[in-house]
Tab-separated table of C-alpha atoms in Angstrom:
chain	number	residue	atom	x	y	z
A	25	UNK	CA	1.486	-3.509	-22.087
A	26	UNK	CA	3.072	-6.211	-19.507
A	27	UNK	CA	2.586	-6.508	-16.308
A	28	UNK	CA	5.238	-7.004	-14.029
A	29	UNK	CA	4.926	-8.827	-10.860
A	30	UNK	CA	7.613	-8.635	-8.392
A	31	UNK	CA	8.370	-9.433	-4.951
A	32	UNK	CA	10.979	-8.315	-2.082
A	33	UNK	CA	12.816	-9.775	0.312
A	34	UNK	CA	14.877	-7.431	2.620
A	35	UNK	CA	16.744	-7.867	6.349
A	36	UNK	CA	16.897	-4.904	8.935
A	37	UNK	CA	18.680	-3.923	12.150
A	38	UNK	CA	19.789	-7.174	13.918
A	39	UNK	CA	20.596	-4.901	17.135
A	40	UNK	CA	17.182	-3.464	17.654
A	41	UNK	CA	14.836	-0.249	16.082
A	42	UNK	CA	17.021	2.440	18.275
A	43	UNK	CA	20.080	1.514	16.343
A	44	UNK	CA	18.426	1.469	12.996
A	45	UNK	CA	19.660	3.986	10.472
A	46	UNK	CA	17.354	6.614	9.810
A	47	UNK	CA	15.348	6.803	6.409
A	48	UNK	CA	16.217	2.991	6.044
A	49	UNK	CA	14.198	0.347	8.605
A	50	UNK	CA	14.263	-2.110	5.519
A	51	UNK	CA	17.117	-2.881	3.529
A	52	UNK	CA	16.649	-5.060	0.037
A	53	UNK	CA	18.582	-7.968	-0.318
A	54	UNK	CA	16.365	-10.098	-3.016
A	55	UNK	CA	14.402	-8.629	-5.656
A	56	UNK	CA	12.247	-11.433	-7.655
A	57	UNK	CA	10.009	-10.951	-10.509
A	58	UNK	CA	7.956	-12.439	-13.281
A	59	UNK	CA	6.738	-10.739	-16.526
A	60	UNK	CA	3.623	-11.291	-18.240
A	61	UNK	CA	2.137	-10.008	-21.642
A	62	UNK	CA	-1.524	-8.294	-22.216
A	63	UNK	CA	-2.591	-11.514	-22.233
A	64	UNK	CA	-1.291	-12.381	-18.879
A	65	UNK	CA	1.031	-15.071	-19.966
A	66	UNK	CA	4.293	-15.601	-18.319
A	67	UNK	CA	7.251	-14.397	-21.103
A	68	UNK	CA	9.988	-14.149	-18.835
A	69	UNK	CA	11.468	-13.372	-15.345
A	70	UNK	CA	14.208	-11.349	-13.271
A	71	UNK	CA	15.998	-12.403	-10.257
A	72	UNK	CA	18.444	-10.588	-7.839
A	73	UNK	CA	20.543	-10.968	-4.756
A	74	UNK	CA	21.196	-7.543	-3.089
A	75	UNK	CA	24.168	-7.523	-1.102
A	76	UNK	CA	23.216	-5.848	2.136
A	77	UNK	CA	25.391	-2.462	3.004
A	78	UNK	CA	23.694	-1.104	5.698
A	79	UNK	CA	22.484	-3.870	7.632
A	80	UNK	CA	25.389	-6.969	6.690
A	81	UNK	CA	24.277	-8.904	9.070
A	82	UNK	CA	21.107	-10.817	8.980
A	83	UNK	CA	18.070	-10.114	11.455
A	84	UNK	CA	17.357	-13.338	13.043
A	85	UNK	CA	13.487	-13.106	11.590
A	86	UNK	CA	15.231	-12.763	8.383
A	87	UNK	CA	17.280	-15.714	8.774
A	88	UNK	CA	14.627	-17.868	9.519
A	89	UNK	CA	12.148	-16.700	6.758
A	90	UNK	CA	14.615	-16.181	3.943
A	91	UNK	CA	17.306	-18.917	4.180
A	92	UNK	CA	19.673	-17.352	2.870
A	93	UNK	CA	23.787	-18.296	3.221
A	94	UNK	CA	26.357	-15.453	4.608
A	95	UNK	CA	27.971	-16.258	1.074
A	96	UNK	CA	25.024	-15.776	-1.205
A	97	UNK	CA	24.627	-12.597	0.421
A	98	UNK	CA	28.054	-11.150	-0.391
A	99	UNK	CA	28.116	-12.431	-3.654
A	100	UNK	CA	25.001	-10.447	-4.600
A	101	UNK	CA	25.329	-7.016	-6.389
A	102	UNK	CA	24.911	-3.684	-5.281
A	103	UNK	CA	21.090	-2.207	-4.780
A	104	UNK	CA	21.898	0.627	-7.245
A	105	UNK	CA	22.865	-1.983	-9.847
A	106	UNK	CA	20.285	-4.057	-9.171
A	107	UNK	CA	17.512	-1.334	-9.276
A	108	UNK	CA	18.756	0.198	-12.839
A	109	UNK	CA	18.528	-3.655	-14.139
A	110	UNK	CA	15.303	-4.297	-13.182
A	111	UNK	CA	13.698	-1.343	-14.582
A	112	UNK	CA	15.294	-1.647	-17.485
A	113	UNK	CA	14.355	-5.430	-17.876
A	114	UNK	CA	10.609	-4.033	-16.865
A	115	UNK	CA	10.603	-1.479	-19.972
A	116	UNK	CA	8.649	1.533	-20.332
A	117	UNK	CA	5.280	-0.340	-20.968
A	118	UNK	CA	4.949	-2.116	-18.059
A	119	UNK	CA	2.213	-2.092	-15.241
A	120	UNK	CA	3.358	-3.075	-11.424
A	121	UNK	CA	1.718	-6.148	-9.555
A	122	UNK	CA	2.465	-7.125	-5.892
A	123	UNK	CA	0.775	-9.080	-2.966
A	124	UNK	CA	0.061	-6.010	-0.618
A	125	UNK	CA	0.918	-2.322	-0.219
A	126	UNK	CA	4.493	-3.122	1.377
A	127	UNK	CA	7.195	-3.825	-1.362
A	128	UNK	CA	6.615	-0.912	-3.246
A	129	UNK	CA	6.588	1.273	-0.294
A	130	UNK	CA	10.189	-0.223	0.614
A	131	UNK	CA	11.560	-0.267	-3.080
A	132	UNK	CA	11.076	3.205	-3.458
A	133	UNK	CA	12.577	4.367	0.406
A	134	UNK	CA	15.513	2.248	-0.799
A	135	UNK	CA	15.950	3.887	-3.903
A	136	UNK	CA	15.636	7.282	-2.123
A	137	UNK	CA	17.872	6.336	0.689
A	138	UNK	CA	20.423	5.414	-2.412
A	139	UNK	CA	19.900	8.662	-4.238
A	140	UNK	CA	17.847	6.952	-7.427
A	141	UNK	CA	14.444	7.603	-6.776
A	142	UNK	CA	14.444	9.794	-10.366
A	143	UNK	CA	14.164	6.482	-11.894
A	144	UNK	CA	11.007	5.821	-11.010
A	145	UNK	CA	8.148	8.008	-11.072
A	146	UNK	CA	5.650	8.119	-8.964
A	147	UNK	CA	2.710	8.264	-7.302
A	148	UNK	CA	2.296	4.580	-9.203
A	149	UNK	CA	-0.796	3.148	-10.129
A	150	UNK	CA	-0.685	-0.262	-9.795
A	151	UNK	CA	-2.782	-3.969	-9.240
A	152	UNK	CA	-2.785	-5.050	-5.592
A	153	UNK	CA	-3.150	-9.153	-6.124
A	154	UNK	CA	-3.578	-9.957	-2.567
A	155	UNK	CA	-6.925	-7.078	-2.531
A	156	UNK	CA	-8.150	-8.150	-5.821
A	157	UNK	CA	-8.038	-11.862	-4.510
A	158	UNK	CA	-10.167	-10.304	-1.599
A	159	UNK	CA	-12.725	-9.366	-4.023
A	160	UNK	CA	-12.278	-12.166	-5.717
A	161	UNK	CA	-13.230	-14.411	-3.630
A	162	UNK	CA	-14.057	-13.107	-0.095
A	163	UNK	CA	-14.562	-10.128	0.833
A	164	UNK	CA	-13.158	-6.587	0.081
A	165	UNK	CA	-12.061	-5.910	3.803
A	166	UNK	CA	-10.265	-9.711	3.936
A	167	UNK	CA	-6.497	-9.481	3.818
A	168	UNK	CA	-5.252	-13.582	3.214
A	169	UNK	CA	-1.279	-14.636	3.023
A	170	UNK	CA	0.336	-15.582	-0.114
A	171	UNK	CA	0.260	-19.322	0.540
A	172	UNK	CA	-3.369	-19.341	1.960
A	173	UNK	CA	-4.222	-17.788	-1.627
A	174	UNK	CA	-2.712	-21.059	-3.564
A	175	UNK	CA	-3.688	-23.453	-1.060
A	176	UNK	CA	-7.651	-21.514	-1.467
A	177	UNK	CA	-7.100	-21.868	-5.719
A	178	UNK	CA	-5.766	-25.221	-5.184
A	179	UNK	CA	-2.656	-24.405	-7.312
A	180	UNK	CA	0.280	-26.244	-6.959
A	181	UNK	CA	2.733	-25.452	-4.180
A	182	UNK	CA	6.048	-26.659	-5.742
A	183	UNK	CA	8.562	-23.843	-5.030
A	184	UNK	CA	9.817	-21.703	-1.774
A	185	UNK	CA	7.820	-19.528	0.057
A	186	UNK	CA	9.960	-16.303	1.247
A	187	UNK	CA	12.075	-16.146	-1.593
A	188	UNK	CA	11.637	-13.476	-3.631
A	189	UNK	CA	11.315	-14.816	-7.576
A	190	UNK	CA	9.118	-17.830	-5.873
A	191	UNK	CA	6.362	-15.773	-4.026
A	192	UNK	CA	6.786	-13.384	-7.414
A	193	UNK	CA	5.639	-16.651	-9.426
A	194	UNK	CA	2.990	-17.770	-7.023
A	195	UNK	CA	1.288	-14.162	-7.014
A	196	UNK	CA	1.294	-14.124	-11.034
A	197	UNK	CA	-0.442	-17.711	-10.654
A	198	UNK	CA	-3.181	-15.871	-8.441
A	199	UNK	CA	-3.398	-12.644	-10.816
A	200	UNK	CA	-3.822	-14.560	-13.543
A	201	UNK	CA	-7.026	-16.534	-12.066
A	202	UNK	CA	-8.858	-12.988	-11.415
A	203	UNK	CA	-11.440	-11.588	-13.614
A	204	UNK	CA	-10.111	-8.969	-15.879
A	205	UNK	CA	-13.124	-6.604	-14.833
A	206	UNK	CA	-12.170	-6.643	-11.327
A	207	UNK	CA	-8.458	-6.149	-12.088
A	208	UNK	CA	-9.433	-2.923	-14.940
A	209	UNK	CA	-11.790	-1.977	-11.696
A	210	UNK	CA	-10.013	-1.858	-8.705
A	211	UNK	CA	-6.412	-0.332	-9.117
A	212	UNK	CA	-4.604	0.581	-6.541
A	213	UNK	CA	-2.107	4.023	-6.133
A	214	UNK	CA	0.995	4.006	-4.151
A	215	UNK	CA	1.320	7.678	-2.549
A	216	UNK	CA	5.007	7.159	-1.108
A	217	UNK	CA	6.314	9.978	-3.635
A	218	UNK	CA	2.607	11.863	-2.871
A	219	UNK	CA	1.065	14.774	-4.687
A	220	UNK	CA	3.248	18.094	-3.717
A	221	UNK	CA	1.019	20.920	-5.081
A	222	UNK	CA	-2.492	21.126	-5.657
A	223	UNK	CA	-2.430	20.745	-9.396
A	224	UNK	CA	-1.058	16.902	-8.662
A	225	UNK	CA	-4.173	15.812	-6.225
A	226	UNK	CA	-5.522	12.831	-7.044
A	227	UNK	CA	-9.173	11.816	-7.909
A	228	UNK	CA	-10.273	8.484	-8.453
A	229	UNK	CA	-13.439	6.889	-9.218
A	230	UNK	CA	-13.884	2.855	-8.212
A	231	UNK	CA	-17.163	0.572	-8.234
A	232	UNK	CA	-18.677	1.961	-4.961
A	233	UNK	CA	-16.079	4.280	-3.550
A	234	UNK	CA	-13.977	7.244	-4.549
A	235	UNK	CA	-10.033	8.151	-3.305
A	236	UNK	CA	-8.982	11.353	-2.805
A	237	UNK	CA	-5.135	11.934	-1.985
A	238	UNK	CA	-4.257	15.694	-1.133
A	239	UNK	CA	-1.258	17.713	-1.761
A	240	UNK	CA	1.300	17.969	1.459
A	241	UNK	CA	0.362	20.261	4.157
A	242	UNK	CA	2.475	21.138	7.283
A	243	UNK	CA	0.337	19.402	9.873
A	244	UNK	CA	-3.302	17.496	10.034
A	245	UNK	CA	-5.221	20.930	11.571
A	246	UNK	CA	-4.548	22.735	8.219
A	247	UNK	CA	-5.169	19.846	6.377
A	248	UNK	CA	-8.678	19.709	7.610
A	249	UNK	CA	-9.214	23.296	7.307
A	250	UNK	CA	-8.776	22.771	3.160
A	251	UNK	CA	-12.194	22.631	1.423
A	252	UNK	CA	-11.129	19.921	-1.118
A	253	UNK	CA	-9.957	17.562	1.546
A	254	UNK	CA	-13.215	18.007	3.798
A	255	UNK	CA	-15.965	17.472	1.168
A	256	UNK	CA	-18.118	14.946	0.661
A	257	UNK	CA	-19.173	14.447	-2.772
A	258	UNK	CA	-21.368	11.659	-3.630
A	259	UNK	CA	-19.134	8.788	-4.771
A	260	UNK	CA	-21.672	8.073	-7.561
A	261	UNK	CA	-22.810	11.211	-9.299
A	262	UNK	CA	-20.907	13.587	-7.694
A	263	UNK	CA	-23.072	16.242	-6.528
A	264	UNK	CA	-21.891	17.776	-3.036
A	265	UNK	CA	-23.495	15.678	-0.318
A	266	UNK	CA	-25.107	17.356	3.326
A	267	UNK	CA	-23.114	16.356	6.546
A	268	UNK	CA	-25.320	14.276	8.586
A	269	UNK	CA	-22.675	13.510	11.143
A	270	UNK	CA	-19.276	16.058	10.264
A	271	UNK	CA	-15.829	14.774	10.493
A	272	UNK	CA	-14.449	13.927	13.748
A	273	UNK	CA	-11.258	12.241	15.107
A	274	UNK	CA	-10.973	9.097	16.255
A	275	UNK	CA	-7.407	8.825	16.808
A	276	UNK	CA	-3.957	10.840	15.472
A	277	UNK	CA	-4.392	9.750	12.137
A	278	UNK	CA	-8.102	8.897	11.305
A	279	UNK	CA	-11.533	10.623	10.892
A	280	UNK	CA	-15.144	10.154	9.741
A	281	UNK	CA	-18.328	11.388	8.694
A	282	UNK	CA	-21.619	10.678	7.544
A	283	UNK	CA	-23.318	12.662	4.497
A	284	UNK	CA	-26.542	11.947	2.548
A	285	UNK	CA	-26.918	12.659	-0.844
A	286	UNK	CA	-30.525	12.978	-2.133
A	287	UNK	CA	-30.334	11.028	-4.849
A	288	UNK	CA	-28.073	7.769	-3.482
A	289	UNK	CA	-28.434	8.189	-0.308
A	290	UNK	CA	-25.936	7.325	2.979
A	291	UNK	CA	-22.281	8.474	2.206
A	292	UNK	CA	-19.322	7.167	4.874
A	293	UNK	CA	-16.219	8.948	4.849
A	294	UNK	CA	-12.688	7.871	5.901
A	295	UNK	CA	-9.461	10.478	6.193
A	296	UNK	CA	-6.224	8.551	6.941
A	297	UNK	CA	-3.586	11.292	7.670
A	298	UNK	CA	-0.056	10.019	6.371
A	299	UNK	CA	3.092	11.397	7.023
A	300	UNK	CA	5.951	11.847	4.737
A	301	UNK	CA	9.433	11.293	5.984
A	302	UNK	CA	10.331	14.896	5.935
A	303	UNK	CA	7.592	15.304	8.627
A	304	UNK	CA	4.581	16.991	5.951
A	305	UNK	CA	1.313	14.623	6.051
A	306	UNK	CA	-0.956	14.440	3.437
A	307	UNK	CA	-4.971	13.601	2.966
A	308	UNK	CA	-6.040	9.990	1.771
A	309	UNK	CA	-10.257	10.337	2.039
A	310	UNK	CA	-12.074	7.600	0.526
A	311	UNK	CA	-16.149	8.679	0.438
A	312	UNK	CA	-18.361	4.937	-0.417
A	313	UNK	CA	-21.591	4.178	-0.341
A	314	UNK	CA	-23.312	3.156	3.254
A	315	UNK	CA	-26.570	2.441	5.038
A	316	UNK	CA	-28.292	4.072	7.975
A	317	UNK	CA	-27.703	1.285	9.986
A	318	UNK	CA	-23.429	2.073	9.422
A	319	UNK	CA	-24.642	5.739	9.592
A	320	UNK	CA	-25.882	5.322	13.686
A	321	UNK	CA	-22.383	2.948	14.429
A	322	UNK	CA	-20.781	6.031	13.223
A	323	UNK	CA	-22.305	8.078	15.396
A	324	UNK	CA	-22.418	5.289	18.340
A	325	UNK	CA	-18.993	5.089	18.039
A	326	UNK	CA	-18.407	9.468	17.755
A	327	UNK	CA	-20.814	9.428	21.195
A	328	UNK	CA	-18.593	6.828	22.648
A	329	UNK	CA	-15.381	8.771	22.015
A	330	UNK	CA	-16.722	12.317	23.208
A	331	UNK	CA	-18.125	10.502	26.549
A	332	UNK	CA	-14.385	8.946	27.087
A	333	UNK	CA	-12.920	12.544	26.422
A	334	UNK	CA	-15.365	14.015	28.915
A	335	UNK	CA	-14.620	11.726	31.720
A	336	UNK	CA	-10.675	12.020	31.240
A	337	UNK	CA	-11.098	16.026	31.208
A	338	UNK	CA	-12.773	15.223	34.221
A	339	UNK	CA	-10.468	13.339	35.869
């Protein structure tokens, strides 16, 4: 197996979100990327200028980050070209690795916006570098930049930042510093192309926590209303756990709840509703293991919400 570990650069509309075209906020125009055996060893790497289509002219946040020339830009190649090389230089053995959630999100709404999305299934399993460097060496809910990661290691800062091959290169430095038991521990899944039917849900066990990721419903109410998606099995053996404090909202998109199992004890739970572009939204519950002490912020901060809603009724 090798693990490839890329990074994007990408411009978007220079005249402002309500002109943006829709399905495309972020359009590609660098693709960087460094390839390293089972043994983590750099064997090679891949490198790309995109010529932007949509958006030709550069975002002045782009221009400043990515210093990149009107001419470079033009001479790059198309995305679809671009896209079929670079999985073909990947190969079919070959395990993604990124700093964050983001460029894998945006590779795949670029290859759907350009009709190629086939070539790439998903949902992906892959290694998030910038949350295993959390782990690593912070904490689990830290989220650090690229360059305060090598300046942290004490690696050697001797190429670009914000170019796409050069942050690839720096976050293979990183991933190759990380234990190999936290890396085999704590994969990440990208849900952009998410579970359609219920035979596709997705259950995953981590050190500590468990993910579930439901199939697509056509809004949050019937979501919640599916027994998978509200449970709250103990994410250590299992066994269905007793609501202590049931799920509640506290927002559009998030809720929580407090079980006990009585074998392990205080169980949080987290629902993130997501949407999919076509409108559907989908379940992402992570249940982990908690404390009473988290158990009565929970329900500080439930008592706090219902007392807000009471006095704007009110009003």
């Amino acid at each position: 197996m090798n693990y490839i570990v890329f990074d994007l650069e990408w411009n978007q509309c220079p005249y402002g979100k309500h002109r943006e075209v829709k399905g495309l906020p972020f359009e590609i125009i660098e693709i960087g990327a460094v390839k390293l055996n089972s043994n983590r060893e750099i064997v090679d790497q891949f490198h790309r200028v995109v010529r932007p289509v949509v958006y030709p002219t550069l975002h002045f946040r782009t221009r400043e980050i990515v210093h990149m020339d009107k001419a470079t830009l033009q001479n790059g190649v198309h995305f679809k070209q671009a896209i079929r090389e670079f999985l073909s230089w990947c190969g079919p053995d070959s395990f993604f690795c990124t700093w964050g959630s983001i460029d894998l999100v945006e590779l795949q709404r670029n290859m759907k916006y350009y009709h190629c999305l086939n070539l790439l299934k998903g949902p992906l399993h892959y290694y998030d570098v910038q949350k295993l460097f959390a782990i690593s060496y912070e904490t689990m809910k830290s989220r650090r930049s690229l360059e305060y990661g090598i300046d942290y290691l004490k690696l050697e800062k001797n190429l670009d930042f914000h170019r796409a091959l050069s942050d690839a290169m720096y976050t293979a430095w990183i991933f190759q510093t990380i234990d190999m038991d936290v890396v085999l521990a704590y994969d990440s899944i990208d849900v952009y192309q998410n579970p359609k039917q219920k035979k596709d849900e997705i259950h995953a066990v981590y050190n500590g926590y468990t993910k579930f990721i439901s199939r697509e419903f056509s809004f949050k109410e019937e979501a919640m209303m599916d027994r998978e998606v509200s449970a709250t099995h103990c994410c250590l053996c299992g066994k269905n756990s007793r609501k202590k404090l049931r799920w509640f909202s506290v927002n559009a998109k998030n809720y929580y709840c407090v079980a006990i199992c009585p074998v392990h004890g205080y169980m949080l739970g987290k629902i993130r509703m997501k949407r999919t572009d076509e409108g559907k939204v989908y379940a992402v519950k992570t249940i982990k293991v908690s404390s009473e002490m988290e158990a009565a912020e929970i329900r500080l901060k439930k008592d706090a919400l219902r007392e807000k809603r009471r006095k704007k009724r009110h009003e």
